[in-house]
mmCIF file of C-alpha atoms in Angstrom:
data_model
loop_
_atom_site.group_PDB
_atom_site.id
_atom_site.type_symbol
_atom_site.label_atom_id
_atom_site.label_comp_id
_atom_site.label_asym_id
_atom_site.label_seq_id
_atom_site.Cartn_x
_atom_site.Cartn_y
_atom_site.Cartn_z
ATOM 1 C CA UNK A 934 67.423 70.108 140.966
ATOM 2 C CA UNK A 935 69.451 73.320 140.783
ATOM 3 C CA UNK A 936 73.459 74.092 141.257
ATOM 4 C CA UNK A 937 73.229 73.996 145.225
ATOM 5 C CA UNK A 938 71.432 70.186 144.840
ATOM 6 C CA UNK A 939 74.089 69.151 142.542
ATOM 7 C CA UNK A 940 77.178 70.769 144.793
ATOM 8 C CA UNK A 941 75.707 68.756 147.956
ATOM 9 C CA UNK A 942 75.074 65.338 146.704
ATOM 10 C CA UNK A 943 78.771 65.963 145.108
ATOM 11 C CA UNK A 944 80.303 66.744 148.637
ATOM 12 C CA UNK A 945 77.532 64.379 150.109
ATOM 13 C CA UNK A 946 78.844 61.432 147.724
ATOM 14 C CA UNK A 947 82.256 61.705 148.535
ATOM 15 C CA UNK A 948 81.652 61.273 152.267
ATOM 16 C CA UNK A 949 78.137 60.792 153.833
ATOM 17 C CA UNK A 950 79.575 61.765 156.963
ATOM 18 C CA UNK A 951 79.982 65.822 156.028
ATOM 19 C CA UNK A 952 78.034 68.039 158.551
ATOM 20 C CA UNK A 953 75.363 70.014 158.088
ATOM 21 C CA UNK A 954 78.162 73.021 158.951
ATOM 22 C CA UNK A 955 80.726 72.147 156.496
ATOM 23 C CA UNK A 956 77.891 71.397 153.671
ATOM 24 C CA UNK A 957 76.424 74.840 154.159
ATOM 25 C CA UNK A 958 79.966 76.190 154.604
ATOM 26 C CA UNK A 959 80.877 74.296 150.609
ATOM 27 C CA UNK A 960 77.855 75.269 149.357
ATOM 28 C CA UNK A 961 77.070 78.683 150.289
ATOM 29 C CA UNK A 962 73.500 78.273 151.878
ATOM 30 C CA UNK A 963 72.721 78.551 155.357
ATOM 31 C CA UNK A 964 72.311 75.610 157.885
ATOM 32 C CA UNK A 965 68.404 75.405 157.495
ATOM 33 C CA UNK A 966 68.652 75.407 153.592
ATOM 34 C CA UNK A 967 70.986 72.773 153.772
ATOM 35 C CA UNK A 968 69.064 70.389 155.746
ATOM 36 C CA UNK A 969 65.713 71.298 153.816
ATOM 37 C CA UNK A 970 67.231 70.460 150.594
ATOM 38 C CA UNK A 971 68.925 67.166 151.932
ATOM 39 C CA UNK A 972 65.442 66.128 153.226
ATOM 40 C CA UNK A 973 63.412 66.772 149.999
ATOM 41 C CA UNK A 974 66.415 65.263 148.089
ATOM 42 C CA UNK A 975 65.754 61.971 150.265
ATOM 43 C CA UNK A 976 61.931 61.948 149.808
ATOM 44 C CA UNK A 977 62.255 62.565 145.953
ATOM 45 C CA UNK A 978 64.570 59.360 145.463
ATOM 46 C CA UNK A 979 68.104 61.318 144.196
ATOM 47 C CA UNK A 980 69.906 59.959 147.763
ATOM 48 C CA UNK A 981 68.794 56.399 147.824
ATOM 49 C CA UNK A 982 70.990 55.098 150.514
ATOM 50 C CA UNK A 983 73.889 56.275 152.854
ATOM 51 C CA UNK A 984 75.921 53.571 153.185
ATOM 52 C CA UNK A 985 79.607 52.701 154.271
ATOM 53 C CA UNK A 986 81.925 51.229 151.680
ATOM 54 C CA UNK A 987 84.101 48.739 153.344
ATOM 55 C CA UNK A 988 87.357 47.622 152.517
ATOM 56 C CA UNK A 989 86.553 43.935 151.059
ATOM 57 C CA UNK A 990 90.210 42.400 152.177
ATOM 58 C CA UNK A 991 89.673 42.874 155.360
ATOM 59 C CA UNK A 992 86.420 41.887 155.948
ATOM 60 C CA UNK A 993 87.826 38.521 154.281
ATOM 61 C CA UNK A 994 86.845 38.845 150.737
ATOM 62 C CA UNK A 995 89.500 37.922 148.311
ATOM 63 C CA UNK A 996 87.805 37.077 144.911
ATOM 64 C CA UNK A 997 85.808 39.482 142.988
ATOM 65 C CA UNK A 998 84.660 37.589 139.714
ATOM 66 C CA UNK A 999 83.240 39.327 136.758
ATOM 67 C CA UNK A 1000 80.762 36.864 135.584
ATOM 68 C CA UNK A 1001 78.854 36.972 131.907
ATOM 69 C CA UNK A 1002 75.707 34.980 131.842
ATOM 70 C CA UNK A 1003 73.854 32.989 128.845
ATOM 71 C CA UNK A 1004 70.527 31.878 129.783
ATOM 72 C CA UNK A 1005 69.291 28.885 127.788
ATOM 73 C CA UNK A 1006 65.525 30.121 126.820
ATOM 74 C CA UNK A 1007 63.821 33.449 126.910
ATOM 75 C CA UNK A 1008 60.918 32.553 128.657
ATOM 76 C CA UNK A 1009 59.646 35.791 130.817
ATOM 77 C CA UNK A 1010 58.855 33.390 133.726
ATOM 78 C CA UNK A 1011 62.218 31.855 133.619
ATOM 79 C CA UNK A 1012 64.171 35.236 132.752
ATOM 80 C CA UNK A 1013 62.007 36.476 136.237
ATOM 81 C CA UNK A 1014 63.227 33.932 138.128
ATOM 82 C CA UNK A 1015 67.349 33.941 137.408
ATOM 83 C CA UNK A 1016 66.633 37.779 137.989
ATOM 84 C CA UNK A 1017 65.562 37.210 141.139
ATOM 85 C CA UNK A 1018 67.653 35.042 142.389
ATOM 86 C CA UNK A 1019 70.982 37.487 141.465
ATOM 87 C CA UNK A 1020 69.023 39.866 143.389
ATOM 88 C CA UNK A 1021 68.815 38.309 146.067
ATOM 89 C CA UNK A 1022 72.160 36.515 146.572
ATOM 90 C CA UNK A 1023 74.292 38.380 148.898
ATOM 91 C CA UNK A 1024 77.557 37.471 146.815
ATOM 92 C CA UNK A 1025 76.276 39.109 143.809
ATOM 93 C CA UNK A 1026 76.990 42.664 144.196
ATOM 94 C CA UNK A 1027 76.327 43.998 140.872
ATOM 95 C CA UNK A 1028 73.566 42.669 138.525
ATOM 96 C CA UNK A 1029 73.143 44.346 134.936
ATOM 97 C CA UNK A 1030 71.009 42.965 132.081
ATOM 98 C CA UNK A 1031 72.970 43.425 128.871
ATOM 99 C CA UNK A 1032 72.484 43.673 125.049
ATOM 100 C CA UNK A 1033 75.231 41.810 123.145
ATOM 101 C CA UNK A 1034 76.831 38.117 123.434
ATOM 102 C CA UNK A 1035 75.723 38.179 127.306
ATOM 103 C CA UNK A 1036 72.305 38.318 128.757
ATOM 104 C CA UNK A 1037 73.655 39.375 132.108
ATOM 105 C CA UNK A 1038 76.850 40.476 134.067
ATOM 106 C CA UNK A 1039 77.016 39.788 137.781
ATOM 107 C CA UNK A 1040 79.633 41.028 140.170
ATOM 108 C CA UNK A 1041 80.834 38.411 142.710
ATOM 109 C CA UNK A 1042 82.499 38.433 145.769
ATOM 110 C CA UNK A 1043 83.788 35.424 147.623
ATOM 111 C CA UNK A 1044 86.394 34.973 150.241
ATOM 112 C CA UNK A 1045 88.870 32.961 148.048
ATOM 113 C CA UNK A 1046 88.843 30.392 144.965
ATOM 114 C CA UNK A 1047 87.120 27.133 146.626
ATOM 115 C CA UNK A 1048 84.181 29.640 147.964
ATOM 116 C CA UNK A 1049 83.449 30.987 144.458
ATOM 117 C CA UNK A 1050 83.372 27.557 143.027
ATOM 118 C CA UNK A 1051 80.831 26.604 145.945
ATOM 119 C CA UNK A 1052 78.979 29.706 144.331
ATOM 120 C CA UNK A 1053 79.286 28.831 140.793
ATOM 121 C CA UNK A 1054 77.763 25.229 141.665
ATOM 122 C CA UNK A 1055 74.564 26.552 143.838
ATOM 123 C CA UNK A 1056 73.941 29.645 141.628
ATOM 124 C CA UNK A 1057 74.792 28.164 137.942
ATOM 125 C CA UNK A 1058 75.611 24.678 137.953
ATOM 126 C CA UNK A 1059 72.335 23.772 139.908
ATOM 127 C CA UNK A 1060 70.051 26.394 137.091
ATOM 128 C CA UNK A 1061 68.996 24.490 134.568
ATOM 129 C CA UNK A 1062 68.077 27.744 132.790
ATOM 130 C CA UNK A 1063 71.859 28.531 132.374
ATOM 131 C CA UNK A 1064 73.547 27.934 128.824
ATOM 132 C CA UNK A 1065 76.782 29.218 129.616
ATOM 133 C CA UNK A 1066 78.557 31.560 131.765
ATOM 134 C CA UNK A 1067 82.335 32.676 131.638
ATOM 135 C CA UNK A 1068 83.954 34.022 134.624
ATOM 136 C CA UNK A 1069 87.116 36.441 134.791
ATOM 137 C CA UNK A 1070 88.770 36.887 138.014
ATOM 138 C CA UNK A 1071 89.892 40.449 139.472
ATOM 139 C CA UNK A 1072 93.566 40.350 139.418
ATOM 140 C CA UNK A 1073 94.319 43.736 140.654
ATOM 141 C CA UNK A 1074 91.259 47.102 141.380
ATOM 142 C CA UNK A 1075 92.510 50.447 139.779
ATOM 143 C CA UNK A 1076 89.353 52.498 140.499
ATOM 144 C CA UNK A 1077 86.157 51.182 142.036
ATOM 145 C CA UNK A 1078 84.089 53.901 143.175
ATOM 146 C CA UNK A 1079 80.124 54.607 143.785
ATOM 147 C CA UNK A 1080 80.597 58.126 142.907
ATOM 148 C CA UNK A 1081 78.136 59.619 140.297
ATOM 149 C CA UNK A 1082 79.865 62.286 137.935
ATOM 150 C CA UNK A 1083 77.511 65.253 138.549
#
């Protein structure tokens, strides 16, 4: 991946939506280059998805909770399992395995209070496997972006 890569999956990043004309005209390179390096950036894996970030309020989603997770025993089979079942779940967002007091930190999304306590009870309550998990609520968003620094 060389300078001209880098410059459009910056622009690319920022808005999926670009042209092919205003890529080539940011980066220098011609029409043709442009779309032969977005292709072989696809096929190698560095653009995974193009997706559209929505605005969570108004599609009715009040709650984001910042959940740390405690899983009772370390079994692989039972580690598997809780793994894929935050994978899964359409509320969970986020999913990140963790060293320290955690084993895991989920990112929820429900449309108010009573819906992420409906969560809480089918995803932790209900899993036997779960010690503990401790839940802080989203009071305000100063930056949330999907933006790679490159």
């Amino acid at each position: 991946m060389d300078a001209a890569d880098r410059k459009l999956l910056d622009q690319l990043q920022r808005n999926a939506r670009t042209s092919i004309q205003s890529l080539a005209e940011t980066t220098g390179l011609s029409t043709a280059s442009v779309q032969r390096r977005l292709r072989s950036l696809r096929e190698a894996g560095a653009i995974r998805r193009e997706v559209a970030i929505l605005d969570t309020a108004q599609v009715g989603l009040g709650i984001t909770a910042i959940v740390a997770v405690e899983l009772e025993r370390d079994r692989l089979d039972q580690i598997d399992a809780f793994k894929r079942k935050a994978r899964e779940d359409r509320q969970v967002t986020h999913f990140y395995c963790i060293a320290g007091e955690a084993d895991f930190i989920l990112l929820v999304m429900a449309r108010d209070i009573a819906d992420y306590e409906a969560f809480t009870h089918r995803f932790f309550f209900a899993d036997k496997n779960v010690r503990k998990f401790r839940t802080s609520i989203v009071v305000s968003t100063e930056k949330a972006t999907s933006e790679v620094p490159i």
